[in-house]
Coordinates of C-alpha atoms in Angstrom, one line a residue:
Chain A
M1440 CA -34.8 1.0 -9.2
P1441 CA -33.7 -0.7 -5.3
S1442 CA -33.4 2.4 -2.9
V1443 CA -30.5 2.3 0.6
T1444 CA -32.4 2.9 4.0
V1445 CA -29.5 4.4 6.4
A1446 CA -29.3 6.0 10.0
G1447 CA -33.1 7.9 8.8
V1448 CA -32.2 8.3 5.6
T1449 CA -33.8 6.7 2.2
L1450 CA -32.0 6.9 -0.8
P1451 CA -33.4 6.1 -5.0
L1452 CA -30.3 4.7 -6.1
R1453 CA -29.4 4.4 -10.4
P1454 CA -29.3 1.3 -12.0
G1455 CA -26.2 -0.5 -10.9
E1456 CA -25.0 1.9 -8.4
T1457 CA -23.0 1.0 -5.3
I1458 CA -24.0 2.1 -2.0
L1459 CA -21.7 4.8 -1.3
A1460 CA -21.2 5.8 -5.1
G1461 CA -25.3 7.1 -4.4
L1462 CA -24.5 8.3 -1.2
H1463 CA -22.2 10.5 -2.4
R1464 CA -23.7 11.8 -5.1
A1465 CA -26.4 12.4 -2.9
G1466 CA -24.0 14.7 -0.3
Y1467 CA -23.8 12.0 1.9
A1468 CA -19.9 10.5 3.7
Y1469 CA -19.0 8.5 6.8
R1470 CA -15.8 6.2 6.7
I1471 CA -14.1 4.6 4.0
G1472 CA -10.9 2.8 3.6
C1473 CA -9.8 1.6 0.0
R1474 CA -13.0 2.0 -2.4
R1475 CA -11.7 -1.4 -3.9
G1476 CA -13.5 -4.3 -1.5
G1477 CA -10.4 -4.0 0.0
C1478 CA -9.9 -3.7 3.2
G1479 CA -13.6 -3.5 4.9
V1480 CA -13.5 -0.3 6.9
C1481 CA -17.1 1.1 5.1
A1482 CA -19.1 -2.4 6.0
A1483 CA -22.2 -1.9 6.5
E1484 CA -25.3 -5.1 8.1
V1485 CA -27.1 -5.3 6.0
T1486 CA -31.0 -5.4 8.4
S1487 CA -33.4 -5.7 4.8
G1488 CA -33.2 -7.1 1.8
E1489 CA -30.7 -7.9 -1.0
I1490 CA -27.5 -6.8 -2.8
A1491 CA -25.0 -8.7 -5.1
Y1492 CA -21.2 -7.1 -5.5
A1493 CA -20.6 -5.3 -8.5
G1494 CA -16.8 -6.0 -8.6
P1495 CA -14.4 -8.2 -6.6
I1496 CA -14.5 -7.9 -3.2
A1497 CA -11.7 -9.4 -0.2
E1498 CA -13.1 -11.7 1.8
R1499 CA -11.2 -11.7 4.7
A1500 CA -12.0 -7.4 4.4
L1501 CA -15.5 -8.7 5.5
P1502 CA -16.5 -8.7 9.1
P1503 CA -17.1 -11.3 11.0
V1504 CA -21.3 -11.7 11.0
T1505 CA -22.9 -10.9 14.5
D1506 CA -26.2 -11.5 13.9
P1507 CA -27.2 -13.8 10.4
A1508 CA -30.5 -11.7 10.2
A1509 CA -28.0 -8.7 10.0
P1510 CA -24.5 -10.3 6.9
P1511 CA -22.9 -7.7 6.6
C1512 CA -21.2 -6.1 3.2
L1513 CA -19.5 -4.0 1.8
T1514 CA -20.8 -0.7 0.6
C1515 CA -18.1 0.2 -1.6
R1516 CA -18.9 -2.7 -4.2
A1517 CA -22.6 -3.3 -3.0
V1518 CA -25.8 -2.9 -5.0
P1519 CA -28.9 -3.7 -3.7
V1520 CA -30.9 -6.3 -6.2
T1521 CA -34.0 -4.3 -3.0
D1522 CA -34.7 -2.3 -1.9
V1523 CA -32.4 -2.3 1.2
V1524 CA -31.8 -0.9 4.5
I1525 CA -28.4 -1.9 6.1
R1526 CA -27.0 0.1 9.5
L1527 CA -23.4 1.3 9.2
A1528 CA -20.9 0.1 11.9
D1529 CA -19.9 2.1 14.8
G1530 CA -18.1 4.9 14.8
A1531 CA -18.9 5.6 10.8
R1532 CA -19.6 9.3 11.2
F1533 CA -22.4 8.9 8.5
R1534 CA -22.9 13.0 7.6
C1535 CA -24.7 15.9 5.1
V1536 CA -21.7 17.7 3.7
A1537 CA -23.9 18.8 1.4
P1538 CA -27.5 19.4 1.5
M1539 CA -27.6 20.3 -2.0
L1540 CA -27.4 17.4 -3.1
A1541 CA -29.6 15.8 -1.1
E1542 CA -32.2 17.0 -2.2
L1543 CA -31.1 16.6 -5.8
A1544 CA -31.0 13.4 -5.4
G1545 CA -34.2 12.4 -4.1
A1546 CA -32.8 11.8 -0.8
T1547 CA -35.4 11.7 2.1
P1548 CA -35.4 11.4 5.9
R1549 CA -37.2 8.9 7.4
T1550 CA -38.7 9.0 10.8
D1551 CA -40.2 5.3 11.3
E1552 CA -37.9 2.3 13.5
Q1553 CA -36.7 0.6 10.3
G1554 CA -34.4 3.9 9.4
E1555 CA -32.6 4.1 12.3
P1556 CA -29.4 3.4 12.5
Chain B
M733 CA 28.9 -7.5 1.7
G734 CA 25.3 -6.7 2.3
V735 CA 21.8 -5.2 1.1
M736 CA 21.3 -3.1 -1.2
R737 CA 17.4 -2.8 -2.6
L738 CA 14.1 -4.0 -2.4
G739 CA 13.9 -5.9 -5.4
Y740 CA 10.5 -6.8 -5.7
V741 CA 6.9 -7.0 -3.9
H742 CA 4.9 -9.9 -4.3
A743 CA 1.5 -8.9 -3.5
R744 CA -2.6 -10.7 -3.6
V745 CA -4.8 -9.0 -6.4
T746 CA -8.2 -10.1 -6.2
D747 CA -9.1 -9.6 -9.8
L748 CA -5.6 -10.0 -11.9
E749 CA -6.9 -8.0 -14.8
E750 CA -7.8 -5.3 -13.6
A751 CA -4.5 -5.1 -11.4
K752 CA -2.9 -5.3 -14.9
S753 CA -4.8 -2.2 -16.3
H754 CA -3.9 -0.8 -13.0
Y755 CA -0.3 -1.5 -12.8
A756 CA 0.6 -1.3 -16.4
D757 CA -1.5 1.4 -18.1
T758 CA -2.2 3.7 -14.8
L759 CA 0.9 2.9 -13.8
G760 CA 3.3 2.2 -16.6
M761 CA 5.2 -0.4 -15.8
R762 CA 6.0 -3.4 -18.7
I763 CA 4.8 -7.0 -18.4
V764 CA 7.9 -9.1 -18.6
H765 CA 6.1 -12.8 -17.5
A766 CA 2.2 -13.5 -17.6
E767 CA 0.0 -16.8 -16.0
D768 CA -3.2 -17.9 -15.1
D769 CA -3.1 -16.8 -11.9
R770 CA -0.4 -14.1 -11.9
L771 CA 1.7 -11.5 -13.5
H772 CA 5.1 -9.8 -12.8
L773 CA 6.5 -6.3 -13.7
K774 CA 8.8 -4.4 -14.1
A775 CA 9.7 -0.2 -14.1
W776 CA 10.7 1.2 -17.1
D777 CA 14.7 1.6 -15.3
E778 CA 14.7 -1.3 -13.1
Y779 CA 17.3 -3.2 -15.0
D780 CA 16.8 -7.0 -12.9
H781 CA 13.4 -9.4 -14.3
H782 CA 10.7 -7.5 -11.6
S783 CA 10.0 -5.9 -8.8
V784 CA 6.2 -6.5 -8.8
V785 CA 4.9 -10.4 -8.7
L786 CA 0.6 -10.2 -8.8
E787 CA -0.9 -13.5 -7.8
E788 CA -4.8 -13.8 -8.3
G789 CA -7.1 -14.5 -4.9
G790 CA -7.0 -12.1 -1.9
V791 CA -5.6 -9.1 -1.1
G792 CA -2.7 -8.1 0.8
L793 CA 1.5 -8.7 0.8
V794 CA 2.6 -12.0 0.0
K795 CA 6.7 -11.6 1.3
L796 CA 9.5 -9.1 -0.1
G797 CA 12.0 -9.8 -1.8
Y798 CA 15.8 -8.3 -1.3
K799 CA 18.7 -8.3 -3.4
V800 CA 21.7 -8.5 -1.6
Q801 CA 25.7 -7.7 -2.8
K802 CA 27.7 -10.6 -2.8
P803 CA 26.1 -15.0 -3.0
E804 CA 28.3 -15.6 0.2
D805 CA 26.1 -13.3 2.1
L806 CA 23.1 -15.0 2.4
S807 CA 24.5 -18.2 4.1
E808 CA 26.1 -15.2 7.1
F809 CA 22.7 -13.1 6.9
E810 CA 20.8 -16.7 7.6
R811 CA 23.3 -17.8 10.3
R812 CA 22.5 -14.2 12.0
A813 CA 19.0 -13.9 11.6
Q814 CA 18.8 -17.3 13.7
A815 CA 20.9 -16.2 15.9
F816 CA 17.7 -13.7 15.7
G817 CA 15.0 -16.1 16.7
C818 CA 13.7 -16.1 13.0
I819 CA 12.2 -19.7 11.6
T820 CA 14.2 -19.4 7.6
E821 CA 14.8 -21.2 5.3
R822 CA 16.3 -22.1 1.6
M823 CA 15.6 -21.4 -1.5
S824 CA 15.0 -22.4 -4.5
K825 CA 16.4 -21.3 -8.1
G826 CA 13.6 -21.9 -9.4
D827 CA 11.0 -21.2 -7.2
N828 CA 10.3 -17.2 -7.3
L829 CA 10.7 -16.8 -11.3
A830 CA 14.3 -15.7 -12.9
V831 CA 15.5 -15.3 -9.2
G832 CA 18.7 -17.7 -8.3
D833 CA 18.6 -19.5 -4.9
G834 CA 18.0 -17.3 -1.6
V835 CA 17.4 -17.1 2.2
R836 CA 13.2 -16.9 3.9
I837 CA 13.2 -15.0 6.7
V838 CA 9.6 -15.3 8.9
L839 CA 10.0 -11.4 11.2
P840 CA 9.2 -11.4 14.4
S841 CA 5.5 -9.7 13.0
D842 CA 5.1 -12.4 10.6
H843 CA 6.1 -11.0 7.9
V844 CA 7.6 -12.8 4.4
I845 CA 10.7 -11.0 2.8
E846 CA 13.5 -12.6 0.0
L847 CA 17.0 -12.6 0.3
Y848 CA 18.5 -13.8 -2.9
N849 CA 22.1 -12.3 -5.3
E850 CA 20.6 -13.5 -8.6
I851 CA 17.9 -12.8 -10.5
E852 CA 17.5 -12.8 -14.3
V853 CA 18.8 -9.4 -15.6
V854 CA 16.6 -7.7 -18.6
G855 CA 18.0 -4.1 -18.6
T856 CA 16.6 -0.9 -18.3
E857 CA 14.9 0.4 -21.7
T858 CA 16.8 3.0 -22.7
G859 CA 20.3 1.0 -22.3
T860 CA 23.6 1.1 -21.4
V861 CA 25.8 2.3 -24.3
N862 CA 24.1 6.1 -25.0
P863 CA 21.2 6.3 -23.6
N864 CA 18.1 9.0 -24.0
P865 CA 16.8 10.6 -20.6
F866 CA 13.1 8.4 -20.6
P867 CA 12.1 6.1 -23.4
R868 CA 9.2 7.6 -25.7
H869 CA 6.5 4.9 -25.6
L870 CA 5.5 5.1 -21.8
V871 CA 1.9 5.4 -21.0
G872 CA 0.0 6.7 -18.3
V873 CA 3.0 7.5 -14.6
G874 CA 5.7 6.2 -16.7
V875 CA 6.7 4.7 -12.9
P876 CA 10.6 5.0 -12.9
R877 CA 11.3 2.1 -10.0
I878 CA 9.8 0.7 -7.0
D879 CA 11.3 2.5 -4.6
H880 CA 10.5 1.2 -0.2
A881 CA 7.4 -0.7 1.8
L882 CA 5.7 -0.1 4.8
I883 CA 4.7 -2.9 7.0
T884 CA 3.1 -3.2 9.6
A885 CA 3.3 -4.8 13.3
E886 CA 3.3 -5.1 17.0
D887 CA 6.5 -3.9 17.8
P888 CA 8.2 -2.1 15.4
G889 CA 11.4 -1.3 17.9
L890 CA 11.6 -5.0 18.0
I891 CA 11.2 -5.0 14.2
E892 CA 13.8 -2.0 14.2
R893 CA 16.7 -4.3 15.9
F894 CA 15.9 -7.3 13.4
F895 CA 17.0 -5.6 9.9
A896 CA 19.9 -3.0 12.0
E897 CA 21.5 -6.4 14.0
V898 CA 20.6 -9.3 11.1
L899 CA 20.3 -7.5 7.6
D900 CA 22.8 -3.9 8.6
F901 CA 20.5 -0.8 7.6
G902 CA 20.4 2.3 9.3
T903 CA 18.1 3.8 10.9
S904 CA 16.9 7.4 8.9
E905 CA 13.9 8.5 11.2
R906 CA 12.1 7.4 14.1
V907 CA 8.4 8.5 16.1
V908 CA 9.0 7.9 19.5
T909 CA 6.8 8.0 22.6
D910 CA 9.7 9.8 24.1
L911 CA 13.4 11.3 23.2
D912 CA 14.7 9.3 26.3
D913 CA 14.1 6.0 25.9
G914 CA 11.0 5.3 25.2
E915 CA 8.4 3.3 22.6
V916 CA 9.2 3.3 19.4
I917 CA 5.7 3.2 17.4
G918 CA 8.0 4.3 13.5
T919 CA 11.2 3.6 11.8
W920 CA 11.6 3.6 8.8
M921 CA 15.3 1.9 8.2
F922 CA 17.9 2.7 4.7
C923 CA 20.3 -0.1 3.3
G924 CA 21.5 2.6 0.3
N925 CA 21.2 6.6 0.0
T926 CA 17.5 7.8 0.1
P927 CA 15.4 8.0 3.2
H928 CA 14.2 4.2 3.5
D929 CA 14.2 1.1 1.9
I930 CA 12.0 -0.5 4.4
A931 CA 9.6 1.0 6.7
V932 CA 7.5 -0.1 10.1
I933 CA 4.8 1.4 11.8
K934 CA 2.6 -0.2 14.7
G935 CA -0.5 -2.0 13.2
P936 CA -1.4 -5.6 13.4
N937 CA 1.4 -7.5 12.2
A938 CA 1.8 -9.4 8.4
K939 CA 0.4 -6.7 6.8
L940 CA 1.0 -3.9 4.7
H941 CA 0.3 -0.7 4.5
H942 CA 1.9 0.7 1.2
F943 CA 4.2 0.3 -1.4
A944 CA 5.8 2.7 -3.6
F945 CA 7.4 4.0 -6.2
Y946 CA 10.6 6.5 -7.1
L947 CA 8.9 9.4 -9.4
N948 CA 11.2 12.0 -10.8
D949 CA 10.1 15.4 -8.5
W950 CA 7.1 17.3 -7.2
N951 CA 5.2 17.6 -11.1
D952 CA 5.6 14.2 -12.4
I953 CA 3.4 13.2 -8.8
L954 CA 1.1 15.8 -9.5
R955 CA 1.1 15.3 -13.2
A956 CA -0.1 11.0 -11.3
G957 CA -1.9 13.0 -9.4
D958 CA -4.1 14.1 -12.6
L959 CA -3.8 10.9 -14.4
F960 CA -5.4 9.3 -11.7
A961 CA -7.6 11.3 -11.7
M962 CA -8.7 10.2 -15.7
D963 CA -8.3 6.8 -14.6
D964 CA -11.0 7.0 -12.2
V965 CA -8.1 4.9 -9.7
S966 CA -9.3 5.6 -5.8
V967 CA -7.3 8.1 -4.3
D968 CA -6.2 7.7 0.1
I969 CA -4.4 11.7 -0.2
G970 CA -2.4 14.0 -1.6
P971 CA -0.4 15.7 -3.1
T972 CA 1.3 16.8 -0.3
R973 CA 4.4 16.2 1.3
H974 CA 6.5 14.5 4.5
G975 CA 7.7 15.0 7.6
I976 CA 9.2 12.2 7.5
T977 CA 11.0 11.8 4.6
R978 CA 10.8 15.0 3.4
G979 CA 9.4 13.0 0.9
T980 CA 6.9 15.0 -1.6
T981 CA 3.8 12.3 -2.0
I982 CA -0.1 10.0 -3.4
Y983 CA -0.7 7.6 -1.4
F984 CA -3.6 5.6 -3.7
F985 CA -5.2 2.0 -4.2
D986 CA -4.8 0.0 -6.8
P987 CA -7.9 -2.0 -7.9
A988 CA -8.1 -5.1 -4.9
G989 CA -6.9 -2.0 -1.6
N990 CA -3.9 -3.1 -2.0
R991 CA -2.2 0.7 -1.2
N992 CA 0.1 2.7 -3.4
E993 CA 2.6 5.6 -3.1
V994 CA 4.2 7.9 -5.2
F995 CA 7.3 9.4 -3.9
S996 CA 10.1 11.8 -4.3
G997 CA 12.6 14.0 -2.9
G998 CA 14.2 13.1 0.3
Y999 CA 17.6 13.8 0.7
I1000 CA 20.9 11.7 1.1
T1001 CA 21.8 8.4 3.9
Y1002 CA 24.7 7.1 4.4
P1003 CA 26.0 4.5 7.6
D1004 CA 26.8 7.3 9.1
F1005 CA 23.6 9.4 8.9
P1006 CA 22.7 10.4 12.7
T1007 CA 19.0 9.4 12.7
I1008 CA 16.1 12.5 13.2
N1009 CA 13.5 11.2 15.9
W1010 CA 9.8 12.6 15.9
T1011 CA 7.4 12.9 18.9
T1012 CA 4.5 11.2 19.2
D1013 CA 3.0 15.0 19.5
Q1014 CA 4.2 15.9 16.1
L1015 CA 3.0 12.7 14.7
A1016 CA 0.7 14.6 12.3
K1017 CA 3.4 17.0 11.6
G1018 CA 5.7 14.0 10.2
I1019 CA 2.9 12.7 8.5
F1020 CA 1.8 15.7 6.2
Y1021 CA 3.7 18.4 7.3
I1022 CA 1.7 20.7 5.9
S1023 CA -2.2 20.4 6.9
R1024 CA -0.3 19.0 9.7
E1025 CA -3.4 16.2 10.3
L1026 CA -4.4 12.6 10.4
N1027 CA -6.6 11.1 8.3
E1028 CA -8.3 7.8 9.8
R1029 CA -7.7 5.7 6.3
F1030 CA -4.0 7.1 6.7
T1031 CA -3.7 5.3 9.5
T1032 CA -5.9 2.3 9.5
V1033 CA -6.7 1.3 6.6
V1034 CA -4.0 -1.6 5.7
T1035 CA -4.0 -5.3 3.7

């Protein structure tokens, strides 16, 4: 299954799992809003790979494209279709709140430049 | 003359089927009228045709409808709104399903409100002859009625002036930067006897923070929370209590990301109600009385 890499952490996702659902399952937290594709608070740039959406999103919730090579996505509804690397917004405060869950989920820290935020 | 209540909230949703499940099955509203791209719903203790209109496509607020007491109130409020500097237009019977002639006003914050007097009356679900206290067939939360809306505006003080001077609303509570002539950061206003029929907090113009449904008591709030967990509703915060309005609450999101609230409690207001002031250093206590801690999501997510 596809994996997501964010801020130096790579996590294998389950079939159909959104990026947010996977990261929550693995004990990670970051700044999120409505979780329903409507507000844009959980947006991230996809610096590598492809995503699809598990449900509708409001187009106006997507932040403007600042880097055509890294289009924005809403992580609450984005499901990777290939391995993806994402970059969360400044101030997203990505952190592990349950290391035990990270270990169970097989989340592995990465140190190469691709995984850096 | 006067504005009686918040009559309807018209909002956009990204997926009408998901919205239908949320408002009808989880919240327990009844679908009064369904079209391909929109739904009209009412809650069981409301007697007017509808209180929520959901339109497919996007997210956020289209407009708020406020019902006035007498037909002749419309022209007076129209005159005052124009004198205040607002753009107004007349709406005709049929522009809104089941709603009569009215006046549409664009607020200085770019929100649209509609004043109307006539709307088809369909009755409550318990009737007006020897009624039972509630209908037996309710599903989900079984909300009895909508209660209020909270919108965001760059200048809440200006919108407070509009509702006070044009529509004769009273101010129940206010958050100010300074008790002596400070800036208004938030305002809670009433036209009936509840703590608020509209509230405005500082934020981007034309946006919705939430609209709320009334519940009878704290036990019903907890039960609603249980149902939100069962139905995987995205919860923002709660159950907890507000300092402002004293209400008990859960904030949650509909499937498009519009924030809803279930609200209970509060107090009675009259036109001579003395306005309660909160200072910004106590804002967290005013919003979430128990934790006295603001949640970033609550203060920043609007649709």
